CSV table of C-alpha atoms in Angstrom, one decimal:
chain,number,residue,atom,x,y,z
A,1303,MET,CA,63.3,-62.3,-80.3
A,1304,LEU,CA,66.8,-62.8,-79.0
A,1305,PRO,CA,69.0,-65.4,-80.8
A,1306,THR,CA,68.7,-68.9,-79.4
A,1307,ARG,CA,72.4,-68.9,-78.6
A,1308,LEU,CA,71.7,-66.1,-76.1
A,1309,ARG,CA,68.6,-67.6,-74.5
A,1310,LYS,CA,70.0,-71.1,-74.1
A,1311,ASN,CA,72.9,-70.1,-71.8
A,1312,GLN,CA,72.1,-69.2,-68.2
A,1313,ALA,CA,75.2,-67.1,-67.7
A,1314,VAL,CA,74.3,-65.0,-70.8
A,1315,ARG,CA,70.6,-64.8,-69.8
A,1316,SER,CA,71.7,-63.3,-66.5
A,1317,LEU,CA,74.1,-60.9,-68.3
A,1318,ILE,CA,71.3,-59.4,-70.5
A,1319,ARG,CA,68.4,-59.6,-68.0
A,1320,GLU,CA,66.5,-56.3,-68.0
A,1321,THR,CA,64.8,-56.6,-64.6
A,1322,GLU,CA,66.0,-58.0,-61.3
A,1323,LEU,CA,64.6,-58.1,-57.8
A,1324,SER,CA,66.5,-57.3,-54.6
A,1325,MET,CA,65.6,-57.0,-50.9
A,1326,ASN,CA,65.9,-53.3,-51.3
A,1327,ASP,CA,62.8,-53.3,-53.5
A,1328,VAL,CA,60.3,-54.5,-50.8
A,1329,VAL,CA,58.4,-53.1,-47.9
A,1330,TYR,CA,56.8,-55.5,-45.4
A,1331,PRO,CA,53.4,-54.7,-43.8
A,1332,LEU,CA,52.9,-55.3,-40.0
A,1333,PHE,CA,49.6,-55.3,-38.2
A,1334,VAL,CA,49.9,-54.1,-34.6
A,1335,VAL,CA,47.2,-54.9,-32.0
A,1336,ASP,CA,46.5,-54.1,-28.4
A,1337,GLY,CA,47.2,-56.7,-25.7
A,1338,GLU,CA,50.2,-58.8,-24.7
A,1339,ASN,CA,52.0,-61.8,-26.0
A,1340,ILE,CA,49.8,-61.9,-29.2
A,1341,LYS,CA,51.0,-63.5,-32.4
A,1342,ARG,CA,47.7,-64.5,-34.0
A,1343,GLU,CA,47.4,-65.6,-37.6
A,1344,ILE,CA,45.0,-63.6,-39.7
A,1345,GLY,CA,42.4,-66.0,-41.0
A,1346,SER,CA,42.1,-64.6,-44.5
A,1347,MET,CA,45.8,-64.1,-44.9
A,1348,LYS,CA,47.7,-67.3,-44.1
A,1349,GLY,CA,51.2,-66.6,-42.9
A,1350,GLN,CA,50.4,-63.0,-41.8
A,1351,TYR,CA,49.9,-62.1,-38.1
A,1352,HIS,CA,48.4,-59.7,-35.7
A,1353,LEU,CA,51.3,-58.7,-33.3
A,1354,SER,CA,51.2,-57.0,-29.9
A,1355,LEU,CA,53.8,-54.5,-29.0
A,1356,ASP,CA,55.8,-56.9,-26.9
A,1357,ARG,CA,56.2,-59.3,-29.9
A,1358,LEU,CA,57.5,-56.6,-32.2
A,1359,PRO,CA,61.3,-56.9,-31.2
A,1360,ALA,CA,61.4,-60.6,-32.1
A,1361,GLU,CA,59.6,-59.9,-35.3
A,1362,ILE,CA,62.0,-57.1,-36.3
A,1363,ASP,CA,65.0,-59.4,-35.6
A,1364,ALA,CA,63.4,-62.1,-37.9
A,1365,LEU,CA,62.8,-59.6,-40.6
A,1366,LYS,CA,66.4,-58.3,-40.4
A,1367,ASP,CA,67.7,-61.8,-40.7
A,1368,LEU,CA,65.7,-62.2,-43.9
A,1369,GLY,CA,67.2,-59.0,-45.3
A,1370,ILE,CA,64.1,-56.9,-44.9
A,1371,ARG,CA,65.0,-53.3,-44.0
A,1372,TYR,CA,61.7,-51.5,-44.6
A,1373,ILE,CA,58.3,-51.9,-42.9
A,1374,ILE,CA,54.9,-50.2,-43.1
A,1375,LEU,CA,52.7,-50.2,-40.0
A,1376,PHE,CA,49.0,-50.6,-39.6
A,1377,GLY,CA,47.2,-50.3,-36.3
A,1378,VAL,CA,44.3,-52.4,-35.1
A,1379,PRO,CA,43.2,-51.0,-31.7
A,1380,ASP,CA,40.6,-52.6,-29.5
A,1381,GLU,CA,38.7,-49.4,-29.1
A,1382,LYS,CA,37.6,-47.0,-31.9
A,1383,ASP,CA,35.5,-43.9,-31.8
A,1384,ALA,CA,33.6,-41.5,-34.1
A,1385,GLU,CA,36.5,-39.0,-34.1
A,1386,ALA,CA,39.3,-41.5,-34.9
A,1387,THR,CA,41.0,-40.4,-31.6
A,1388,PRO,CA,43.2,-43.6,-31.3
A,1389,ALA,CA,44.9,-42.6,-34.6
A,1390,PHE,CA,46.5,-39.4,-33.2
A,1391,VAL,CA,46.9,-39.6,-29.5
A,1392,GLU,CA,50.4,-39.7,-28.1
A,1393,ASP,CA,50.1,-43.2,-26.7
A,1394,GLY,CA,48.3,-44.6,-29.7
A,1395,ILE,CA,49.1,-48.1,-30.9
A,1396,ILE,CA,51.2,-47.0,-33.9
A,1397,GLN,CA,53.0,-44.3,-31.9
A,1398,GLU,CA,53.9,-46.8,-29.3
A,1399,ALA,CA,54.9,-49.4,-32.0
A,1400,ILE,CA,57.3,-46.9,-33.6
A,1401,ARG,CA,59.0,-46.2,-30.2
A,1402,VAL,CA,59.3,-49.9,-29.4
A,1403,ILE,CA,60.8,-50.7,-32.8
A,1404,LYS,CA,63.2,-47.7,-32.9
A,1405,LYS,CA,64.4,-48.5,-29.3
A,1406,HIS,CA,65.1,-52.1,-30.4
A,1407,ASP,CA,66.5,-51.4,-33.8
A,1408,PRO,CA,67.1,-47.8,-34.8
A,1409,GLU,CA,68.1,-48.8,-38.3
A,1410,MET,CA,64.7,-50.4,-39.2
A,1411,TYR,CA,63.0,-48.0,-41.6
A,1412,ILE,CA,59.4,-47.3,-40.6
A,1413,ILE,CA,56.7,-46.1,-42.9
A,1414,THR,CA,53.3,-45.3,-41.3
A,1415,ASP,CA,50.1,-45.7,-43.2
A,1416,VAL,CA,48.0,-42.5,-42.6
A,1417,CYS,CA,44.3,-43.2,-42.7
A,1418,LEU,CA,41.3,-43.2,-40.4
A,1419,CYS,CA,39.5,-46.4,-41.3
A,1420,GLU,CA,41.3,-48.5,-38.7
A,1421,TYR,CA,40.5,-46.1,-35.9
A,1422,LYS,CA,37.1,-44.7,-36.7
A,1423,SER,CA,34.0,-46.6,-35.5
A,1424,ASP,CA,32.3,-46.4,-38.8
A,1425,GLY,CA,35.3,-47.8,-40.7
A,1426,HIS,CA,35.5,-44.9,-43.2
A,1427,CYS,CA,38.6,-43.0,-44.2
A,1428,CYS,CA,37.0,-39.6,-43.7
A,1429,PHE,CA,34.2,-37.6,-42.0
A,1430,PHE,CA,30.8,-36.8,-43.4
A,1431,HIS,CA,28.3,-33.9,-43.2
A,1432,GLN,CA,24.8,-34.8,-42.1
A,1433,ASN,CA,23.7,-34.7,-45.8
A,1434,GLY,CA,26.2,-37.5,-46.6
A,1435,GLU,CA,28.7,-35.3,-48.3
A,1436,ILE,CA,32.4,-35.7,-47.3
A,1437,ASP,CA,33.5,-33.2,-44.7
A,1438,ARG,CA,36.9,-32.5,-46.4
A,1439,GLU,CA,38.0,-29.8,-43.9
A,1440,LYS,CA,37.5,-31.9,-40.8
A,1441,SER,CA,39.0,-35.0,-42.6
A,1442,LEU,CA,42.2,-33.1,-43.6
A,1443,GLU,CA,42.5,-31.5,-40.2
A,1444,THR,CA,42.4,-34.9,-38.5
A,1445,LEU,CA,44.7,-36.6,-41.0
A,1446,CYS,CA,47.3,-33.9,-40.5
A,1447,LYS,CA,47.1,-34.5,-36.7
A,1448,VAL,CA,47.8,-38.1,-37.3
A,1449,THR,CA,50.7,-37.4,-39.7
A,1450,VAL,CA,52.4,-35.1,-37.2
A,1451,SER,CA,51.9,-37.5,-34.3
A,1452,TYR,CA,53.6,-40.2,-36.3
A,1453,ALA,CA,56.5,-37.9,-37.1
A,1454,LYS,CA,56.9,-37.0,-33.5
A,1455,ALA,CA,56.9,-40.6,-32.5
A,1456,GLY,CA,59.9,-41.3,-34.8
A,1457,ALA,CA,58.5,-42.5,-38.1
A,1458,ASP,CA,60.8,-42.3,-41.1
A,1459,MET,CA,58.1,-41.7,-43.7
A,1460,VAL,CA,54.3,-41.2,-43.9
A,1461,ALA,CA,52.1,-42.8,-46.5
A,1462,PRO,CA,48.6,-41.3,-46.7
A,1463,SER,CA,46.1,-43.7,-48.1
A,1464,ASP,CA,42.9,-41.7,-47.4
A,1465,MET,CA,42.5,-40.3,-50.9
A,1466,MET,CA,41.1,-36.9,-49.7
A,1467,ASP,CA,41.5,-34.1,-52.3
A,1468,GLY,CA,44.4,-31.9,-51.3
A,1469,HIS,CA,45.8,-34.2,-48.6
A,1470,ILE,CA,49.4,-34.2,-49.7
A,1471,ALA,CA,49.6,-30.4,-49.7
A,1472,ALA,CA,47.9,-30.2,-46.3
A,1473,MET,CA,50.2,-32.8,-44.8
A,1474,ARG,CA,53.3,-31.2,-46.3
A,1475,ASP,CA,52.3,-27.9,-44.7
A,1476,ALA,CA,51.5,-29.5,-41.4
A,1477,LEU,CA,54.8,-31.4,-41.3
A,1478,ASP,CA,56.8,-28.4,-42.3
A,1479,ALA,CA,55.1,-26.2,-39.7
A,1480,ALA,CA,55.9,-28.8,-37.0
A,1481,GLY,CA,59.6,-28.9,-37.9
A,1482,TYR,CA,59.6,-32.0,-40.0
A,1483,GLU,CA,60.6,-30.5,-43.4
A,1484,SER,CA,62.7,-33.6,-44.2
A,1485,MET,CA,59.9,-36.1,-43.6
A,1486,PRO,CA,59.1,-37.9,-46.9
A,1487,ILE,CA,55.5,-38.4,-48.1
A,1488,MET,CA,54.6,-41.5,-50.1
A,1489,GLY,CA,51.2,-40.8,-51.6
A,1490,TYR,CA,48.7,-43.6,-52.5
A,1491,SER,CA,48.2,-41.6,-55.6
A,1492,ALA,CA,46.1,-44.0,-57.7
A,1493,LYS,CA,44.1,-46.1,-55.2
A,1494,TYR,CA,41.3,-48.0,-56.8
A,1495,ALA,CA,38.0,-49.0,-55.2
A,1496,SER,CA,39.0,-52.6,-55.5
A,1497,THR,CA,37.5,-55.8,-54.3
A,1498,PHE,CA,41.1,-57.1,-53.8
A,1499,TYR,CA,41.2,-55.3,-50.4
A,1500,GLY,CA,38.9,-57.8,-48.8
A,1501,PRO,CA,41.4,-59.7,-46.6
A,1502,PHE,CA,43.0,-56.5,-45.5
A,1503,ARG,CA,39.7,-55.2,-44.2
A,1504,ASP,CA,39.4,-58.4,-42.2
A,1505,ALA,CA,43.0,-58.0,-40.9
A,1506,ALA,CA,42.5,-54.3,-40.0
A,1507,ASN,CA,38.9,-54.6,-38.9
A,1508,SER,CA,38.2,-51.7,-41.1
A,1509,ALA,CA,35.2,-52.6,-43.3
A,1510,PRO,CA,32.9,-49.6,-43.6
A,1511,ALA,CA,29.8,-49.8,-41.4
A,1512,PHE,CA,27.7,-48.3,-44.2
A,1513,GLY,CA,28.0,-47.6,-47.9
A,1514,ASP,CA,31.4,-48.1,-49.6
A,1515,ARG,CA,34.4,-46.0,-50.5
A,1516,ARG,CA,33.7,-45.4,-54.2
A,1517,SER,CA,33.1,-41.7,-53.5
A,1518,TYR,CA,36.8,-41.2,-52.5
A,1519,GLN,CA,38.6,-44.1,-54.3
A,1520,MET,CA,39.0,-44.6,-58.0
A,1521,ASP,CA,36.8,-46.4,-60.5
A,1522,PRO,CA,38.7,-49.5,-61.8
A,1523,ALA,CA,37.5,-48.7,-65.3
A,1524,ASN,CA,39.5,-45.5,-65.4
A,1525,SER,CA,43.2,-44.9,-66.3
A,1526,GLU,CA,43.4,-41.3,-67.4
A,1527,GLU,CA,41.9,-40.3,-64.0
A,1528,ALA,CA,44.9,-42.2,-62.4
A,1529,MET,CA,47.3,-40.1,-64.3
A,1530,LYS,CA,45.6,-36.9,-63.1
A,1531,GLU,CA,45.7,-38.1,-59.5
A,1532,VAL,CA,49.4,-38.9,-59.8
A,1533,ALA,CA,50.1,-35.5,-61.4
A,1534,LEU,CA,48.2,-33.8,-58.5
A,1535,ASP,CA,50.2,-35.6,-55.9
A,1536,ILE,CA,53.4,-34.6,-57.6
A,1537,GLU,CA,52.2,-31.0,-57.8
A,1538,GLU,CA,51.3,-31.0,-54.1
A,1539,GLY,CA,54.7,-32.2,-53.0
A,1540,ALA,CA,54.6,-36.0,-52.8
A,1541,ASP,CA,58.1,-37.6,-52.7
A,1542,ILE,CA,57.0,-41.0,-53.9
A,1543,VAL,CA,53.8,-41.9,-55.8
A,1544,MET,CA,52.0,-45.2,-55.6
A,1545,VAL,CA,49.5,-47.4,-57.5
A,1546,LYS,CA,47.3,-49.8,-55.5
A,1547,PRO,CA,46.5,-52.7,-56.2
A,1548,ALA,CA,49.5,-53.8,-58.3
A,1549,MET,CA,49.1,-56.8,-60.6
A,1550,PRO,CA,45.6,-56.0,-61.9
A,1551,TYR,CA,46.8,-52.5,-62.6
A,1552,LEU,CA,50.2,-53.1,-64.2
A,1553,ASP,CA,49.2,-50.8,-67.1
A,1554,ILE,CA,48.6,-48.0,-64.6
A,1555,ILE,CA,52.0,-48.5,-63.0
A,1556,ALA,CA,53.6,-48.4,-66.5
A,1557,LYS,CA,51.7,-45.3,-67.5
A,1558,ALA,CA,52.4,-43.5,-64.2
A,1559,LYS,CA,56.1,-44.3,-64.4
A,1560,GLU,CA,56.3,-42.6,-67.8
A,1561,LEU,CA,54.5,-39.6,-66.4
A,1562,SER,CA,56.4,-39.3,-63.1
A,1563,TYR,CA,60.0,-38.5,-62.4
A,1564,LEU,CA,59.5,-39.6,-58.8
A,1565,PRO,CA,60.1,-43.1,-57.4
A,1566,MET,CA,57.1,-45.3,-58.2
A,1567,ALA,CA,55.6,-47.6,-55.5
A,1568,ALA,CA,53.1,-50.4,-55.9
A,1569,TYR,CA,51.1,-52.2,-53.3
A,1570,GLN,CA,50.6,-56.0,-53.9
A,1571,VAL,CA,47.5,-56.0,-51.8
A,1572,SER,CA,45.9,-58.6,-49.5
A,1573,GLY,CA,43.6,-60.1,-52.2
A,1574,GLU,CA,46.6,-60.6,-54.6
A,1575,TYR,CA,48.5,-62.2,-51.7
A,1576,ALA,CA,45.7,-64.5,-50.7
A,1577,MET,CA,45.0,-65.8,-54.2
A,1578,ILE,CA,48.7,-66.6,-54.9
A,1579,ARG,CA,49.3,-67.9,-51.4
A,1580,ASN,CA,46.3,-70.3,-51.6
A,1581,ALA,CA,47.2,-71.4,-55.1
A,1582,VAL,CA,50.8,-72.2,-54.2
A,1583,ASP,CA,49.8,-73.9,-50.9
A,1584,ASN,CA,47.3,-76.1,-52.7
A,1585,GLY,CA,49.7,-77.2,-55.5
A,1586,LEU,CA,47.9,-75.2,-58.2
A,1587,LEU,CA,50.9,-73.0,-58.8
A,1588,ASP,CA,54.6,-73.5,-58.3
A,1589,GLU,CA,56.2,-71.2,-55.7
A,1590,LYS,CA,57.9,-69.5,-58.6
A,1591,ALA,CA,54.6,-67.7,-59.2
A,1592,ILE,CA,55.4,-65.6,-56.2
A,1593,TYR,CA,58.7,-64.5,-57.7
A,1594,GLU,CA,57.1,-63.9,-61.1
A,1595,SER,CA,54.3,-61.8,-59.6
A,1596,LEU,CA,56.9,-59.5,-57.9
A,1597,LEU,CA,59.1,-59.4,-61.0
A,1598,CYS,CA,56.3,-58.3,-63.2
A,1599,ILE,CA,55.4,-55.5,-60.8
A,1600,LYS,CA,59.0,-54.2,-60.9
A,1601,ARG,CA,59.2,-54.7,-64.7
A,1602,ALA,CA,56.1,-52.5,-65.1
A,1603,GLY,CA,58.0,-49.6,-63.4
A,1604,ALA,CA,57.7,-50.0,-59.6
A,1605,THR,CA,60.9,-49.2,-57.7
A,1606,ILE,CA,59.2,-50.0,-54.4
A,1607,ILE,CA,56.9,-53.0,-53.8
A,1608,ILE,CA,54.8,-53.3,-50.6
A,1609,THR,CA,54.2,-57.0,-50.3
A,1610,TYR,CA,53.2,-59.7,-47.8
A,1611,PHE,CA,55.6,-62.0,-49.7
A,1612,ALA,CA,58.7,-60.0,-48.6
A,1613,LYS,CA,59.7,-62.7,-46.1
A,1614,GLU,CA,60.0,-65.2,-48.9
A,1615,LEU,CA,61.8,-63.0,-51.4
A,1616,LYS,CA,65.4,-63.8,-50.3
A,1617,SER,CA,65.1,-67.5,-50.9
A,1618,LEU,CA,63.2,-66.9,-54.2
A,1619,ILE,CA,65.9,-64.7,-55.5
A,1620,GLU,CA,68.5,-67.4,-54.6
A,1621,LYS,CA,66.5,-70.0,-56.5
A,1622,TYR,CA,65.2,-68.2,-59.5
A,1623,GLN,CA,67.3,-65.1,-60.3
């Protein structure tokens, strides 16, 4: 324990503080929908919105004013099909969103989530053979088409969340072959089959129509498996590795940080956000709980935090850091 004379003085506490948050630590998720003049609050995620393309410039200006420089995009198209076509067509919702944002603010750093669940009519992240087994070849082929289409549209980074075996290597090859050798890949390396994704599935309209995703996401009981998944992503060429969810898996973030020499990301997912948001709004927790939740994720080893609380971080830092 530190001597009392160090802990009792605010100036000294600041001097010896081991972990601090900054606006450079956070990435803010945006949900883009079809239509016009839409800014619709997501019922299960108070304070988060569905935004149509025409509302993106104003949102980007507001984020910039708050010191947010990094965003990750999720598309919620009106129409889906069995082949996930809306995910990779040239005029897809994310491709158009990238163009709108880059035209308005070329300096905003855009990360694109790469998955099929928001665009496939069955809500799954992959394709299946008739016997129910995952069709890995078709899944990877389609995911690579999505990845390259985002790069062509002007994305700065891709973040595959599908959890298909070999996806990082396949996407790296596809990007390199298309002339995007410098495009970074942030892998959802340890993505657990978690109940904490519930509000996101509402926001993205991506709940699976049958079964669940345990066959291609990780068992929450396992930690050594997570280390193997992180190691595989590194071997396949990932530039950043990620653990998702964040707070219930701080031990995994810490272990993965020790294993990996790469930057470590963590996703404070929708269920984490909803719990803390509702507790703060109902007076059960002080707003400092938001700050503390982000601080502990960084302390565990995350250098990048994807969080729906990014808009509030600037004021929280000013108050509590």
